[in-house]
Amino acid sequence: MSYDDSNIFARILRGEIPCRKVFEDDHVLAFEDIRPLAPTHVLVIPKGRYVSAQDFSETASEAEIVAFVRAVGRIARERGIDASGHRILANHGADGRQEVPHFHLHLVGGRDLGRMLPSARE
Ligand code: 5GP
């Protein structure tokens, strides 16, 4: 899948759409999810044009990957959800129900998040 420059996160990165910024450095932007599912629900995105988790893992530079992973940890600590626990997830592709085709991680916490997924038998 090629990168679509009109996706909503590309527009946020270009400053065309506002966001509630949580963190920014040369490689990473993090902001509040517009429809939070928990007291903390932060989206962490690379500034580079990566469609998905797969694309990022295959083609991002080591500097981008290191900055990204460190940013996620830093935000969790700053939000005080380090000790209490939290969840970090990336939706990829159709089965993962990825809505926005710019790679992002969801960092959620601040309450008991329940089981990760319903059992396949339910
Ligand atoms: P996905 O399903 O792609 O993993 O998640 C996309 C996330 O982006 C959703 O949680 C959705 O609420 C969030 N989102 C969609 N549009 C916007 C927006 O314009 N601003 C912000 N801050 N979040 C958005």
mmCIF file of C-alpha atoms and ligand atoms in Angstrom:
data_model
loop_
_atom_site.group_PDB
_atom_site.id
_atom_site.type_symbol
_atom_site.label_atom_id
_atom_site.label_comp_id
_atom_site.label_asym_id
_atom_site.label_seq_id
_atom_site.Cartn_x
_atom_site.Cartn_y
_atom_site.Cartn_z
ATOM 1 C CA MET A 1 0.000 0.000 0.000
ATOM 2 C CA SER A 2 1.439 3.378 -0.946
ATOM 3 C CA TYR A 3 1.294 6.284 1.476
ATOM 4 C CA ASP A 4 -1.737 8.585 1.145
ATOM 5 C CA ASP A 5 -0.692 12.177 1.896
ATOM 6 C CA SER A 6 -4.319 13.167 2.505
ATOM 7 C CA ASN A 7 -4.743 10.885 5.541
ATOM 8 C CA ILE A 8 -5.796 12.637 8.736
ATOM 9 C CA PHE A 9 -2.486 12.168 10.570
ATOM 10 C CA ALA A 10 -0.518 13.551 7.608
ATOM 11 C CA ARG A 11 -2.774 16.601 7.815
ATOM 12 C CA ILE A 12 -2.139 16.902 11.573
ATOM 13 C CA LEU A 13 1.628 16.680 10.910
ATOM 14 C CA ARG A 14 1.350 19.487 8.345
ATOM 15 C CA GLY A 15 -0.566 21.617 10.860
ATOM 16 C CA GLU A 16 -3.722 21.644 8.690
ATOM 17 C CA ILE A 17 -5.784 20.064 11.478
ATOM 18 C CA PRO A 18 -5.260 20.837 15.178
ATOM 19 C CA CYS A 19 -4.350 18.268 17.776
ATOM 20 C CA ARG A 20 -3.797 18.262 21.526
ATOM 21 C CA LYS A 21 -0.059 17.698 21.475
ATOM 22 C CA VAL A 22 1.516 15.536 24.179
ATOM 23 C CA PHE A 23 5.090 15.190 22.911
ATOM 24 C CA GLU A 24 7.207 16.087 19.889
ATOM 25 C CA ASP A 25 10.792 15.622 18.783
ATOM 26 C CA ASP A 26 12.553 15.367 15.411
ATOM 27 C CA HIS A 27 11.038 11.969 14.581
ATOM 28 C CA VAL A 28 7.877 11.625 16.654
ATOM 29 C CA LEU A 29 4.590 13.394 17.383
ATOM 30 C CA ALA A 30 2.171 12.264 20.111
ATOM 31 C CA PHE A 31 -1.308 13.668 20.703
ATOM 32 C CA GLU A 32 -4.586 12.892 22.454
ATOM 33 C CA ASP A 33 -6.956 10.545 20.605
ATOM 34 C CA ILE A 34 -10.097 12.445 19.576
ATOM 35 C CA ARG A 35 -12.306 9.587 20.882
ATOM 36 C CA PRO A 36 -10.477 8.422 24.018
ATOM 37 C CA LEU A 37 -11.224 4.908 25.245
ATOM 38 C CA ALA A 38 -9.529 5.354 28.632
ATOM 39 C CA PRO A 39 -8.393 8.244 30.884
ATOM 40 C CA THR A 40 -5.105 8.164 28.976
ATOM 41 C CA HIS A 41 -5.411 7.510 25.239
ATOM 42 C CA VAL A 42 -2.467 8.958 23.386
ATOM 43 C CA LEU A 43 -1.588 8.311 19.741
ATOM 44 C CA VAL A 44 2.132 8.153 19.009
ATOM 45 C CA ILE A 45 3.119 8.576 15.364
ATOM 46 C CA PRO A 46 6.397 8.768 13.469
ATOM 47 C CA LYS A 47 6.817 11.932 11.410
ATOM 48 C CA GLY A 48 7.919 9.836 8.448
ATOM 49 C CA ARG A 49 5.516 8.581 5.780
ATOM 50 C CA TYR A 50 4.881 5.025 7.042
ATOM 51 C CA VAL A 51 1.576 3.355 6.261
ATOM 52 C CA SER A 52 1.562 0.702 8.950
ATOM 53 C CA ALA A 53 3.426 -1.178 11.665
ATOM 54 C CA GLN A 54 4.817 -3.515 9.014
ATOM 55 C CA ASP A 55 5.991 -0.650 6.822
ATOM 56 C CA PHE A 56 7.625 1.090 9.809
ATOM 57 C CA SER A 57 9.422 -2.026 11.038
ATOM 58 C CA GLU A 58 10.753 -2.801 7.568
ATOM 59 C CA THR A 59 11.738 0.617 6.282
ATOM 60 C CA ALA A 60 12.224 3.129 9.116
ATOM 61 C CA SER A 61 15.776 4.073 10.110
ATOM 62 C CA GLU A 62 17.232 2.908 13.403
ATOM 63 C CA ALA A 63 17.153 6.512 14.665
ATOM 64 C CA GLU A 64 13.421 6.730 13.928
ATOM 65 C CA ILE A 65 12.676 3.402 15.594
ATOM 66 C CA VAL A 66 14.703 4.232 18.709
ATOM 67 C CA ALA A 67 13.108 7.680 19.026
ATOM 68 C CA PHE A 68 9.657 6.166 18.612
ATOM 69 C CA VAL A 69 10.058 3.427 21.219
ATOM 70 C CA ARG A 70 11.662 5.810 23.713
ATOM 71 C CA ALA A 71 8.858 8.351 23.219
ATOM 72 C CA VAL A 72 6.204 5.755 24.058
ATOM 73 C CA GLY A 73 7.973 4.849 27.308
ATOM 74 C CA ARG A 74 8.535 8.455 28.227
ATOM 75 C CA ILE A 75 4.878 9.400 27.721
ATOM 76 C CA ALA A 76 3.718 6.429 29.824
ATOM 77 C CA ARG A 77 6.004 7.546 32.652
ATOM 78 C CA GLU A 78 4.896 11.187 32.346
ATOM 79 C CA ARG A 79 1.234 10.115 32.452
ATOM 80 C CA GLY A 80 1.843 8.129 35.626
ATOM 81 C CA ILE A 81 0.641 4.872 34.056
ATOM 82 C CA ASP A 82 3.984 3.150 34.376
ATOM 83 C CA ALA A 83 3.372 1.518 37.770
ATOM 84 C CA SER A 84 -0.398 1.050 37.388
ATOM 85 C CA GLY A 85 -0.073 -0.613 33.972
ATOM 86 C CA HIS A 86 -1.244 0.260 30.489
ATOM 87 C CA ARG A 87 -1.653 -1.145 27.000
ATOM 88 C CA ILE A 88 0.253 -0.335 23.824
ATOM 89 C CA LEU A 89 -1.249 -1.492 20.558
ATOM 90 C CA ALA A 90 -1.090 -0.989 16.827
ATOM 91 C CA ASN A 91 -3.902 -1.943 14.476
ATOM 92 C CA HIS A 92 -2.607 -3.194 11.132
ATOM 93 C CA GLY A 93 -4.610 -3.656 7.948
ATOM 94 C CA ALA A 94 -8.121 -4.978 7.441
ATOM 95 C CA ASP A 95 -8.255 -7.668 10.146
ATOM 96 C CA GLY A 96 -6.623 -5.240 12.585
ATOM 97 C CA ARG A 97 -9.325 -2.647 11.657
ATOM 98 C CA GLN A 98 -6.717 0.044 11.047
ATOM 99 C CA GLU A 99 -8.660 3.236 10.254
ATOM 100 C CA VAL A 100 -5.891 5.733 9.609
ATOM 101 C CA PRO A 101 -3.192 4.655 7.103
ATOM 102 C CA HIS A 102 -0.307 6.367 8.888
ATOM 103 C CA PHE A 103 1.475 4.115 11.388
ATOM 104 C CA HIS A 104 0.540 4.867 14.998
ATOM 105 C CA LEU A 105 0.559 3.254 18.415
ATOM 106 C CA HIS A 106 -2.273 3.656 20.888
ATOM 107 C CA LEU A 107 -1.069 4.145 24.468
ATOM 108 C CA VAL A 108 -4.034 3.560 26.770
ATOM 109 C CA GLY A 109 -4.302 3.377 30.537
ATOM 110 C CA GLY A 110 -5.587 4.973 33.701
ATOM 111 C CA ARG A 111 -8.156 2.249 34.398
ATOM 112 C CA ASP A 112 -8.415 -1.547 34.363
ATOM 113 C CA LEU A 113 -8.507 -2.238 30.616
ATOM 114 C CA GLY A 114 -10.062 -5.676 30.864
ATOM 115 C CA ARG A 115 -8.990 -8.621 28.768
ATOM 116 C CA MET A 116 -7.112 -7.859 25.580
ATOM 117 C CA LEU A 117 -9.649 -9.495 23.231
ATOM 118 C CA PRO A 118 -12.843 -11.495 23.617
ATOM 119 C CA SER A 119 -12.212 -15.212 23.346
ATOM 120 C CA ALA A 120 -12.728 -16.646 19.850
ATOM 121 C CA ARG A 121 -15.294 -19.008 21.444
ATOM 122 C CA GLU A 122 -17.559 -16.180 22.687
HETATM 123 P P1 5GP B 1 -6.810 2.993 14.145
HETATM 124 O O1 5GP B 1 -8.120 2.264 14.096
HETATM 125 O O2 5GP B 1 -6.354 3.427 12.791
HETATM 126 O O3 5GP B 1 -5.770 2.211 14.898
HETATM 127 O O4 5GP B 1 -7.050 4.263 15.057
HETATM 128 C C1 5GP B 1 -7.213 5.557 14.592
HETATM 129 C C2 5GP B 1 -7.470 6.435 15.786
HETATM 130 O O5 5GP B 1 -7.384 7.783 15.369
HETATM 131 C C3 5GP B 1 -8.843 6.254 16.430
HETATM 132 O O6 5GP B 1 -8.680 5.894 17.798
HETATM 133 C C4 5GP B 1 -9.508 7.622 16.266
HETATM 134 O O7 5GP B 1 -10.284 7.996 17.380
HETATM 135 C C5 5GP B 1 -8.322 8.544 16.072
HETATM 136 N N1 5GP B 1 -8.607 9.722 15.248
HETATM 137 C C6 5GP B 1 -9.250 9.736 14.052
HETATM 138 N N2 5GP B 1 -9.305 10.989 13.564
HETATM 139 C C7 5GP B 1 -8.666 11.779 14.468
HETATM 140 C C8 5GP B 1 -8.396 13.184 14.512
HETATM 141 O O8 5GP B 1 -8.750 13.969 13.640
HETATM 142 N N3 5GP B 1 -7.715 13.626 15.610
HETATM 143 C C9 5GP B 1 -7.301 12.797 16.609
HETATM 144 N N4 5GP B 1 -6.650 13.351 17.625
HETATM 145 N N5 5GP B 1 -7.544 11.479 16.598
HETATM 146 C C10 5GP B 1 -8.223 10.970 15.532
#
